[in-house]
Coordinates of C-alpha atoms and ligand atoms in Angstrom, one line a residue:
Chain A
X1067 CA 125.3 111.7 100.1
X1068 CA 127.4 109.4 102.2
X1069 CA 131.1 110.1 102.6
X1070 CA 132.8 106.7 102.7
X1071 CA 136.4 106.1 103.7
X1072 CA 137.7 103.4 101.3
X1073 CA 140.4 101.5 103.2
X1074 CA 142.6 101.8 100.2
X1075 CA 141.8 105.3 98.8
X1076 CA 140.5 107.3 101.7
X1077 CA 137.3 109.4 101.9
X1078 CA 135.3 109.5 98.7
X1079 CA 131.7 110.3 97.7
X1080 CA 129.1 107.6 97.8
X1081 CA 128.7 107.9 94.0
X1082 CA 132.0 106.1 93.6
X1083 CA 130.8 103.0 95.4
X1084 CA 128.2 100.3 94.9
X1085 CA 126.2 98.6 97.6
X1086 CA 126.6 94.9 98.2
X1087 CA 123.9 94.3 100.9
X1088 CA 124.4 92.4 104.1
X1089 CA 127.9 91.2 105.0
X1090 CA 129.0 87.9 106.4
X1091 CA 126.8 85.6 104.3
X1092 CA 128.8 82.5 103.8
X1093 CA 128.2 80.3 100.7
X1094 CA 126.6 77.1 101.9
X1095 CA 129.2 74.5 102.8
X1096 CA 127.2 71.6 101.3
X1097 CA 124.9 73.1 98.7
X1098 CA 123.5 69.7 97.7
X1099 CA 122.2 69.1 101.2
X1100 CA 120.1 72.3 101.5
X1101 CA 116.4 72.0 101.9
X1102 CA 114.1 74.4 99.9
X1103 CA 113.7 76.4 103.0
X1104 CA 117.5 76.7 103.5
X1105 CA 118.0 77.8 99.9
X1106 CA 115.3 80.4 100.3
X1107 CA 117.1 81.7 103.4
X1108 CA 120.4 81.8 101.5
X1109 CA 119.1 83.4 98.4
X1110 CA 116.3 85.7 99.5
X1111 CA 116.3 86.3 103.2
X1112 CA 118.6 89.0 104.6
X1113 CA 118.6 90.9 107.8
X1114 CA 116.8 94.2 107.5
X1115 CA 118.2 95.7 110.7
X1116 CA 116.9 99.0 112.0
X1117 CA 120.1 100.2 113.7
X1118 CA 123.7 99.1 113.3
X1119 CA 124.0 96.9 110.2
X1120 CA 127.0 95.1 108.8
X1121 CA 127.1 95.5 105.0
X1122 CA 129.4 95.3 102.0
X1123 CA 130.4 98.0 99.6
X1124 CA 132.7 98.0 96.6
X1125 CA 134.8 101.0 95.5
X1126 CA 133.7 100.6 91.9
X1127 CA 135.2 103.7 90.3
X1128 CA 138.3 103.7 92.5
X1129 CA 140.4 100.7 93.6
X1130 CA 137.5 98.3 92.8
X1131 CA 138.0 96.5 96.1
X1132 CA 135.3 95.2 98.4
X1133 CA 135.1 96.0 102.1
X1134 CA 132.7 95.7 105.0
X1135 CA 131.1 98.6 106.9
X1136 CA 129.1 99.0 110.0
X1137 CA 126.5 101.7 109.4
X1138 CA 123.4 102.9 111.3
X1139 CA 120.4 102.4 109.0
X1140 CA 118.5 105.2 110.8
X1141 CA 121.0 108.0 111.2
X1142 CA 123.2 106.7 108.3
X1143 CA 126.3 107.3 110.5
X1144 CA 129.2 105.0 109.6
X1145 CA 130.6 103.3 112.7
X1146 CA 133.5 101.3 111.2
X1147 CA 135.0 100.0 108.0
X1148 CA 136.9 96.8 108.0
X1149 CA 138.4 94.3 105.6
X1150 CA 136.6 91.4 103.9
X1151 CA 137.3 88.3 105.9
X1152 CA 137.5 90.2 109.2
X1153 CA 134.9 89.5 111.8
X1154 CA 132.3 92.1 112.6
X1155 CA 133.8 94.5 115.1
X1156 CA 132.2 94.5 118.5
X1157 CA 130.0 97.6 118.9
X1158 CA 127.6 96.3 121.5
X1159 CA 126.6 99.8 122.6
X1160 CA 125.3 100.8 119.2
X1161 CA 123.3 97.7 118.5
X1162 CA 119.6 97.7 117.9
X1163 CA 117.6 95.1 120.0
X1164 CA 117.6 91.8 118.3
X1165 CA 120.2 92.7 115.7
X1166 CA 122.4 89.8 114.7
X1167 CA 125.6 89.9 116.7
X1168 CA 127.9 87.2 117.8
X1169 CA 125.6 84.6 116.3
X1170 CA 126.1 85.9 112.8
X1171 CA 128.6 83.7 110.9
X1172 CA 131.8 85.6 110.7
X1173 CA 134.2 83.1 109.3
X1174 CA 134.6 81.6 105.8
X1175 CA 132.7 84.4 104.0
X1176 CA 132.9 84.9 100.3
X1177 CA 132.7 88.3 98.6
Chain B
X749 CA 92.6 138.6 108.3
X750 CA 92.0 138.2 112.0
X751 CA 91.0 134.9 113.7
X752 CA 87.5 136.3 114.0
X753 CA 87.0 136.1 110.3
X754 CA 88.2 132.5 109.9
X755 CA 85.5 130.1 108.9
X756 CA 84.4 127.4 111.4
X757 CA 86.8 124.6 111.7
X758 CA 85.4 121.8 109.4
X759 CA 84.1 118.6 111.0
X760 CA 86.7 116.0 111.8
X761 CA 86.4 113.0 109.5
X762 CA 87.0 110.4 112.2
X763 CA 86.9 110.1 116.0
X764 CA 90.1 109.6 118.0
X765 CA 89.1 106.9 120.4
X766 CA 91.2 105.4 123.2
X767 CA 92.1 101.8 122.5
X768 CA 89.7 99.2 123.9
X769 CA 90.9 96.2 125.9
X770 CA 90.2 93.8 123.0
X771 CA 89.2 93.6 119.4
X772 CA 88.3 90.9 116.9
X773 CA 91.2 92.1 114.7
X774 CA 93.9 94.7 114.9
X775 CA 95.6 96.2 111.9
X776 CA 99.1 97.5 112.4
X777 CA 99.8 100.6 110.3
X778 CA 97.5 103.5 109.4
X779 CA 98.6 104.0 105.8
X780 CA 96.5 103.4 102.7
X781 CA 96.8 99.6 103.0
X782 CA 95.8 99.4 106.7
X783 CA 92.9 101.8 106.1
X784 CA 91.7 99.9 103.0
X785 CA 92.0 96.6 104.8
X786 CA 89.9 97.8 107.7
X787 CA 87.4 99.2 105.4
X788 CA 86.9 95.9 103.5
X789 CA 86.9 93.9 106.8
X790 CA 84.0 96.0 108.0
X791 CA 82.2 96.3 104.7
X792 CA 82.6 92.9 103.1
X793 CA 83.0 90.7 106.2
X794 CA 81.0 92.5 108.8
X795 CA 84.0 92.8 111.1
X796 CA 83.5 96.1 112.8
X797 CA 85.0 95.5 116.2
X798 CA 88.5 96.2 114.9
X799 CA 91.2 98.8 115.3
X800 CA 93.9 100.3 113.2
X801 CA 97.0 101.1 115.3
X802 CA 99.2 103.8 113.8
X803 CA 102.5 104.8 115.5
X804 CA 102.5 108.3 114.1
X805 CA 99.7 110.1 112.4
X806 CA 97.3 108.7 109.8
X807 CA 98.9 108.4 106.4
X808 CA 102.1 109.9 107.7
X809 CA 104.2 107.1 106.1
X810 CA 104.5 106.3 102.4
X811 CA 100.8 106.9 101.9
X812 CA 101.1 110.7 101.7
X813 CA 104.7 110.6 100.4
X814 CA 104.2 108.8 97.1
X815 CA 104.0 110.2 93.6
X816 CA 100.4 108.8 93.3
X817 CA 100.8 107.0 90.0
X818 CA 98.1 104.4 89.4
X819 CA 98.4 101.9 86.5
X820 CA 97.9 98.2 85.9
X821 CA 100.2 97.5 82.9
X822 CA 102.3 94.8 84.7
X823 CA 103.7 92.0 82.7
X824 CA 102.9 88.8 84.5
X825 CA 99.4 87.4 84.7
X826 CA 99.3 87.4 88.6
X827 CA 100.3 91.0 88.7
X828 CA 98.0 92.1 85.9
X829 CA 95.1 90.4 87.7
X830 CA 95.6 92.1 91.1
X831 CA 96.7 95.6 89.8
X832 CA 93.9 95.6 87.2
X833 CA 91.4 94.7 89.9
X834 CA 92.8 97.6 91.9
X835 CA 92.3 99.9 89.0
X836 CA 88.7 98.8 88.6
X837 CA 88.2 99.6 92.2
X838 CA 89.8 103.0 91.9
X839 CA 87.2 103.7 89.2
X840 CA 84.3 103.1 91.5
X841 CA 85.7 104.1 94.9
X842 CA 85.1 107.9 94.8
X843 CA 81.4 107.1 94.5
X844 CA 81.5 104.2 97.0
X845 CA 83.4 106.2 99.6
X846 CA 81.4 109.4 98.8
X847 CA 84.6 111.4 98.5
X848 CA 86.1 112.9 95.3
X849 CA 89.7 112.2 95.8
X850 CA 90.5 113.5 92.3
X851 CA 91.3 110.2 90.6
X852 CA 92.4 111.6 87.2
X853 CA 92.6 109.0 84.4
X854 CA 95.0 111.1 82.3
X855 CA 97.0 108.1 81.1
X856 CA 100.5 106.8 81.9
X857 CA 103.3 106.5 79.3
X858 CA 106.3 104.3 79.9
X859 CA 109.1 105.5 77.6
X860 CA 111.4 103.2 75.7
X861 CA 115.0 104.5 75.0
X862 CA 116.8 101.4 73.7
X863 CA 116.1 98.6 71.3
X864 CA 115.8 96.3 74.3
X865 CA 113.3 98.7 75.9
X866 CA 111.3 98.7 72.7
X867 CA 111.1 94.9 72.5
X868 CA 110.3 94.6 76.2
X869 CA 107.6 97.3 75.9
X870 CA 105.9 95.8 72.8
X871 CA 105.9 92.4 74.5
X872 CA 104.3 94.0 77.6
X873 CA 101.6 95.7 75.5
X874 CA 100.7 92.3 74.0
X875 CA 100.7 90.6 77.4
X876 CA 98.5 93.4 78.9
X877 CA 95.9 93.1 76.1
X878 CA 95.7 89.4 76.6
X879 CA 94.9 90.1 80.3
X880 CA 92.3 92.7 79.5
X881 CA 94.4 95.6 80.4
X882 CA 94.2 98.6 78.1
X883 CA 97.6 99.2 76.5
X884 CA 99.0 100.7 73.3
X885 CA 102.3 101.1 71.7
X886 CA 103.1 104.7 70.6
X887 CA 105.8 105.7 68.1
X888 CA 107.8 108.9 69.0
X889 CA 105.4 111.1 66.9
X890 CA 102.4 109.8 68.8
X891 CA 104.3 110.3 72.0
X892 CA 104.8 113.9 71.1
X893 CA 101.1 114.4 70.1
X894 CA 100.0 113.1 73.5
X895 CA 102.6 115.0 75.5
X896 CA 103.9 118.0 73.5
X897 CA 106.4 119.2 76.0
X898 CA 108.4 115.9 75.7
X899 CA 111.6 116.1 73.7
X900 CA 111.6 113.4 71.1
X901 CA 114.7 114.7 69.2
X902 CA 117.9 112.7 69.0
X903 CA 119.9 115.5 70.7
X904 CA 119.9 113.7 74.0
X905 CA 121.9 110.8 75.4
X906 CA 118.9 108.4 75.2
X907 CA 116.4 109.6 72.7
X908 CA 112.7 108.5 73.0
X909 CA 112.1 105.5 70.7
X910 CA 108.5 105.1 71.6
X911 CA 106.3 104.4 74.6
X912 CA 103.7 102.1 76.0
X913 CA 100.5 103.9 77.0
X914 CA 97.7 103.0 79.3
X915 CA 94.9 105.5 78.9
X916 CA 93.0 104.4 82.0
X917 CA 96.0 104.9 84.3
X918 CA 96.5 108.2 86.1
X919 CA 97.0 109.8 89.5
X920 CA 94.9 110.6 92.6
X921 CA 95.3 112.7 95.6
X922 CA 96.8 110.3 98.1
X923 CA 96.0 112.2 101.3
X924 CA 92.4 112.5 100.3
X925 CA 92.3 108.8 99.5
X926 CA 93.4 108.1 103.1
X927 CA 90.8 110.5 104.5
X928 CA 88.1 109.0 102.4
X929 CA 88.9 105.5 103.7
X930 CA 89.3 106.8 107.2
X931 CA 85.9 108.5 107.3
X932 CA 84.2 105.4 106.0
X933 CA 86.1 103.1 108.4
X934 CA 85.0 105.4 111.3
X935 CA 81.4 105.4 110.1
X936 CA 81.4 101.6 110.1
X937 CA 82.7 101.5 113.7
X938 CA 86.4 100.9 113.2
X939 CA 88.7 102.5 115.8
X940 CA 91.5 104.5 114.2
X941 CA 94.1 104.9 116.9
X942 CA 97.0 107.3 116.2
X943 CA 100.1 107.8 118.2
X944 CA 100.0 104.1 119.2
X945 CA 103.1 102.2 118.4
X946 CA 103.1 98.4 118.4
X947 CA 106.1 97.3 120.4
X948 CA 105.6 93.6 120.7
X949 CA 103.2 90.7 120.4
X950 CA 101.5 88.5 123.0
X951 CA 101.5 84.9 121.9
X952 CA 100.1 81.6 123.2
X953 CA 102.5 79.1 121.7
X954 CA 102.6 80.0 118.0
X955 CA 99.3 81.8 118.1
X956 CA 99.1 85.6 118.5
X957 CA 96.6 86.7 121.1
X958 CA 97.4 90.3 121.5
X959 CA 99.7 93.3 120.8
X960 CA 101.8 95.4 123.2
X961 CA 101.6 99.0 122.4
X962 CA 102.8 102.4 123.7
X963 CA 99.1 102.8 124.9
X964 CA 98.9 99.5 126.7
X965 CA 98.3 95.8 125.8
X966 CA 95.4 95.0 123.5
X967 CA 93.9 91.5 123.1
X968 CA 92.9 90.5 119.7
X969 CA 91.9 87.4 117.8
X970 CA 93.8 88.4 114.7
X971 CA 96.6 90.7 113.6
X972 CA 97.1 92.1 110.1
X973 CA 100.5 93.8 109.4
X974 CA 100.4 96.7 107.0
X975 CA 103.5 98.4 108.1
X976 CA 105.3 98.9 104.7
X977 CA 108.9 99.9 105.4
X978 CA 108.7 98.6 109.0
X979 CA 107.3 95.1 108.2
X980 CA 110.5 93.2 109.0
X981 CA 110.9 95.1 112.3
X982 CA 107.4 93.9 113.3
X983 CA 107.9 90.4 111.9
X984 CA 111.1 90.1 114.0
X985 CA 109.0 91.1 117.1
X986 CA 106.6 88.3 116.2
X987 CA 109.4 85.8 115.8
X988 CA 109.6 85.3 112.0
X989 CA 111.6 86.7 109.1
X990 CA 110.5 88.4 105.9
X991 CA 112.5 88.6 102.6
X992 CA 112.3 92.3 102.7
X993 CA 114.9 95.1 102.5
X994 CA 113.9 98.6 103.4
X995 CA 115.2 101.4 101.3
X996 CA 114.8 105.2 101.2
X997 CA 112.8 106.4 98.2
X998 CA 112.7 110.1 97.4
X999 CA 110.4 112.4 95.5
X1000 CA 110.1 116.1 95.0
X1001 CA 107.9 118.8 93.7
X1002 CA 108.5 122.1 91.9
X1003 CA 106.6 125.3 92.7
X1004 CA 103.2 125.7 91.1
X1005 CA 103.0 126.1 87.3
X1006 CA 100.2 126.5 84.8
X1007 CA 99.0 123.2 83.4
X1008 CA 101.7 122.1 80.9
X1009 CA 101.9 118.3 81.4
X1010 CA 98.7 116.5 80.3
X1011 CA 99.6 112.9 81.3
X1012 CA 102.1 110.9 83.4
X1013 CA 105.5 110.1 81.9
X1014 CA 107.7 107.4 83.3
X1015 CA 111.1 106.4 82.1
X1016 CA 112.9 103.3 83.5
X1017 CA 116.0 103.8 81.5
X1018 CA 116.9 107.4 82.4
X1019 CA 114.9 106.8 85.6
X1020 CA 112.5 109.6 86.3
X1021 CA 108.8 109.9 86.3
X1022 CA 106.8 113.1 86.1
X1023 CA 103.3 114.2 86.4
X1024 CA 101.7 117.5 87.2
X1025 CA 99.6 117.6 90.4
X1026 CA 96.1 119.1 90.3
X1027 CA 97.4 122.3 92.0
X1028 CA 100.2 122.7 89.5
X1029 CA 103.3 121.3 91.0
X1030 CA 105.5 119.1 88.9
X1031 CA 105.8 115.9 90.8
X1032 CA 108.9 113.8 90.2
X1033 CA 110.4 110.6 91.5
X1034 CA 113.1 108.2 90.7
X1035 CA 114.7 105.1 92.1
X1036 CA 115.5 104.0 95.6
X1037 CA 118.8 104.7 97.3
X1038 CA 120.9 101.7 96.9
X1039 CA 121.6 101.1 100.6
X1040 CA 119.2 99.8 103.3
X1041 CA 117.8 102.7 105.3
X1042 CA 115.1 103.6 107.7
X1043 CA 115.8 107.3 107.7
X1044 CA 113.0 109.1 105.7
X1045 CA 115.7 110.7 103.5
X1046 CA 118.1 109.7 100.8
X1047 CA 121.2 110.9 99.1
X1048 CA 121.3 114.1 97.0
X1049 CA 122.9 112.5 94.0
X1050 CA 119.7 110.6 93.4
X1051 CA 117.8 113.8 93.0
X1052 CA 120.6 115.3 90.9
X1053 CA 120.4 112.4 88.4
X1054 CA 116.7 112.5 88.2
X1055 CA 116.7 116.2 87.5
X1056 CA 119.3 115.7 84.8
X1057 CA 117.0 113.1 83.2
X1058 CA 113.9 115.3 83.6
X1059 CA 115.5 118.3 81.9
X1060 CA 116.7 116.3 79.0
X1061 CA 113.2 114.9 78.4
X1062 CA 111.3 118.1 79.3
X1063 CA 113.5 121.0 78.3
X1064 CA 110.9 123.5 79.6
X1065 CA 111.6 122.3 83.1
X1066 CA 115.1 123.8 83.0
X1067 CA 114.0 126.9 84.8
X1068 CA 111.6 125.3 87.2
X1069 CA 112.6 125.3 90.9
X1070 CA 112.5 122.5 93.3
X1071 CA 110.3 123.4 96.2
X1072 CA 110.4 120.4 98.4
X1073 CA 112.0 117.0 98.5
X1074 CA 111.3 114.2 100.9
X1075 CA 111.7 110.5 101.4
X1076 CA 109.8 107.4 102.5
X1077 CA 110.9 104.0 103.5
X1078 CA 109.9 101.3 101.0
X1079 CA 109.8 97.5 101.6
X1080 CA 111.4 95.8 98.6
X1081 CA 111.4 92.1 97.7
X1082 CA 113.8 90.4 95.4
X1083 CA 111.1 89.8 92.8
X1084 CA 109.6 93.3 93.1
X1085 CA 106.2 91.8 93.9
X1086 CA 104.3 92.1 97.2
X1087 CA 103.7 89.5 99.9
X1088 CA 100.0 89.3 100.9
X1089 CA 98.9 86.3 102.9
X1090 CA 99.4 84.1 105.9
X1091 CA 102.5 84.2 108.1
X1092 CA 104.3 81.5 110.1
X1093 CA 102.5 82.8 113.2
X1094 CA 98.9 81.6 113.6
X1095 CA 96.3 84.3 113.3
X1096 CA 98.9 86.8 112.1
X1097 CA 98.8 87.9 108.5
X1098 CA 101.2 90.0 106.4
X1099 CA 100.7 92.5 103.7
X1100 CA 104.1 94.0 102.7
X1101 CA 106.7 94.1 100.0
X1102 CA 104.8 96.5 97.8
X1103 CA 108.0 98.5 97.7
X1104 CA 108.0 101.5 95.4
X1105 CA 104.6 100.8 93.8
X1106 CA 102.0 100.0 96.4
X1107 CA 99.8 103.1 96.2
X1108 CA 98.1 101.9 93.1
X1109 CA 97.5 98.6 94.7
X1110 CA 95.8 100.0 97.8
X1111 CA 92.2 99.0 97.1
X1112 CA 93.2 95.5 96.0
X1113 CA 95.6 95.0 98.8
X1114 CA 92.8 96.0 101.2
X1115 CA 90.2 93.8 99.5
X1116 CA 92.3 90.7 99.4
X1117 CA 94.0 91.1 102.7
X1118 CA 90.7 91.6 104.4
X1119 CA 89.5 88.4 102.8
X1120 CA 92.6 86.6 104.0
X1121 CA 92.2 87.9 107.6
X1122 CA 88.5 87.2 107.8
X1123 CA 88.5 83.7 106.3
X1124 CA 92.0 82.6 107.2
X1125 CA 92.7 81.8 103.5
X1126 CA 93.9 83.9 100.6
X1127 CA 91.6 85.4 98.0
X1128 CA 92.3 84.1 94.5
X1129 CA 94.0 87.4 93.6
X1130 CA 96.6 87.3 96.4
X1131 CA 97.1 83.5 96.5
X1132 CA 100.2 83.7 94.2
X1133 CA 101.6 86.4 96.4
X1134 CA 102.2 84.1 99.3
X1135 CA 105.4 84.2 101.4
X1136 CA 106.0 80.5 100.4
X1137 CA 106.9 81.5 96.8
X1138 CA 110.4 82.3 98.0
X1139 CA 110.7 78.6 98.9
X1140 CA 108.8 77.0 96.0
X1141 CA 110.5 79.3 93.5
X1142 CA 107.2 80.5 92.0
X1143 CA 108.5 84.0 91.9
X1144 CA 106.6 86.8 90.2
X1145 CA 109.5 88.7 88.8
X1146 CA 108.3 92.1 87.9
X1147 CA 111.8 93.6 87.9
X1148 CA 112.1 95.4 84.6
X1149 CA 109.1 93.5 83.4
X1150 CA 106.9 96.0 85.1
X1151 CA 108.4 98.9 83.1
X1152 CA 109.3 100.9 86.2
X1153 CA 108.4 99.9 89.7
X1154 CA 106.1 102.7 90.7
Ligands
LIG263 C1 108.6 108.7 97.4 C2 107.7 107.6 97.1 C3 107.0 107.5 95.9 C4 106.1 106.5 95.6 N1 105.4 106.6 94.4 C5 104.5 105.7 94.1 C6 103.6 105.8 93.0 O1 103.8 106.7 92.2 N2 102.7 104.8 92.8 C7 102.5 103.8 93.6 O2 101.7 102.9 93.3 N3 103.3 103.6 94.7 C8 104.2 104.6 95.0 N4 105.0 104.5 96.2 C9 104.8 103.3 97.1 C10 103.6 103.4 98.0 O3 103.6 104.7 98.6 C11 103.6 102.3 99.1 O4 103.8 101.1 98.4 C12 102.4 102.3 99.9 O5 102.0 103.5 100.4 C13 102.5 101.3 101.0 O6 101.4 101.0 101.8 P1 100.8 102.0 102.9 O7 100.2 103.2 102.3 O8 100.0 101.2 103.8 O9 102.2 102.4 103.6 P2 102.5 103.5 104.8 O10 101.7 104.7 104.5 O11 103.9 103.6 104.9 O12 101.8 102.8 106.0 C14 102.5 102.0 107.0 C15 102.2 102.6 108.3 O13 102.7 101.7 109.4 C16 103.0 102.5 110.4 N5 103.8 101.7 111.4 C17 105.1 101.2 111.2 N6 105.5 100.5 112.3 C18 104.5 100.6 113.2 C19 104.3 100.1 114.5 N7 105.3 99.4 115.1 N8 103.2 100.4 115.2 C20 102.2 101.1 114.5 N9 102.3 101.6 113.3 C21 103.4 101.3 112.6 C22 103.8 103.6 109.8 O14 103.9 104.8 110.7 C23 103.0 103.9 108.6 O15 102.0 105.0 108.7 C24 105.9 105.5 96.5 C25 106.6 105.5 97.7 C26 107.4 106.5 98.0 C27 108.1 106.6 99.4
LIG264 ZN1 139.2 102.5 97.0

């Protein structure tokens, strides 16, 4: 069981949270202009990083707020927790080769 | 007993050759799907100058970690066709591979606990029959007759309101299945190379021409990916993306018990599935851990919830002890259906996305994937399972529709 530090409520058991998948996926700026391929990317394609992964969680049975988290998908260690809308913290050292870094869109994300 | 009295070590079932400089095809991943693919490449397509590259040991991934449930009662036509074909192959494979891997057609029950479940299940029984898949709807009393240890009373949170039943479904011994395929592959001339991790691909433009491995570079005409939970890692090395998320999936066994459980019982709603292995262990599984993960372990609360469900359904399990728990890494897609076909890289083929339910599909995955690799075009059974469906929108949405995903 993961012990997750909600930014509002402090450390709580994983069972109080729900997983929201990859973080920093922006809603398409011009949905009408997307090709089928781009829609597929937006809807179905997500990074599946082996290593440090930026993901979203919601504290469903607590404050019900969403937040972002950097977690290692192999060791399950949590590296950092940061607010929605914040860019992904720089943790170059812990990155798996090829993991999305600065190129991942970090602005204008939704929840 | 001293070592002097031990019997002779049995013959090994396959050689452990060093990798050659080049092959006509290389299969990445020595799980059930890689083995079955190599077997059908050799047997049906005469491709014997091929190798299976496995980073660990043969069947050390999901192949020998799954709960071995085999059934074909999927809702959609495309799924019913491929899983039913697999089931028909399971029925003849012990003879064909000359290996009794204890395929036991003891039936599989999928329980319904809500009115929604009941409607969904009855619809699926109808769809199955139209597709030539054996399926029945059982009322609670019939459920009890088939599996007397099941609690059908209404003293539990979600009482049993009936079940679908597929008599030809069942279980098999997964490690023996792997060994059966491995022995035949070896006999046909396939090189099974363990402790050989693929670390990259050699390409000429967009065409793959070789693989980089921890045991040197190997040239090859064709590459087939059968890496289950690591499929996206390999695709990334090759320069393309897959719509796959890897999750931990756990299972567990009790200590050995006398035979008490005659069939396989699965419940989507309270989320547990139970069978009794040939030796006597109660084998149980549940759902994936919600988060992405490559660690072959999950969270304890998943086990706790599945035990709570099991004890409500099977009160006699209350005093059984958990002996062992473990996890595998499953490759899930958003429509809960596999991807078997071509990839954006020339001469590279992908078989993945079988997620929590690909053991049952092993023979059909092997048959169709071998066809795809050998001919460069999909077999009619895997054609709908192409990667393009995520662009065209022709999804095969077995979430929920497939009863439970195992
Ligand atoms: C707990 C659990 C329960 C399950 N229960 C069922 C069930 O009841 N019924 C059912 O139908 N299915 C079930 N499944 C799903 C089923 O096990 C999988 O869908 C199926 O095994 C996947 O195919 P495979 O056997 O080839 O995978 P695997 O055995 O995982 O084979 C993939 C192989 O690729 C190797 N590999 C990865 N990367 C590399 C690399 N870079 N180089 C070389 N080799 C590499 C891995 O080491 C691994 O051996 C279950 C899975 C789990 C984890
Ligand atoms: Zn909170």
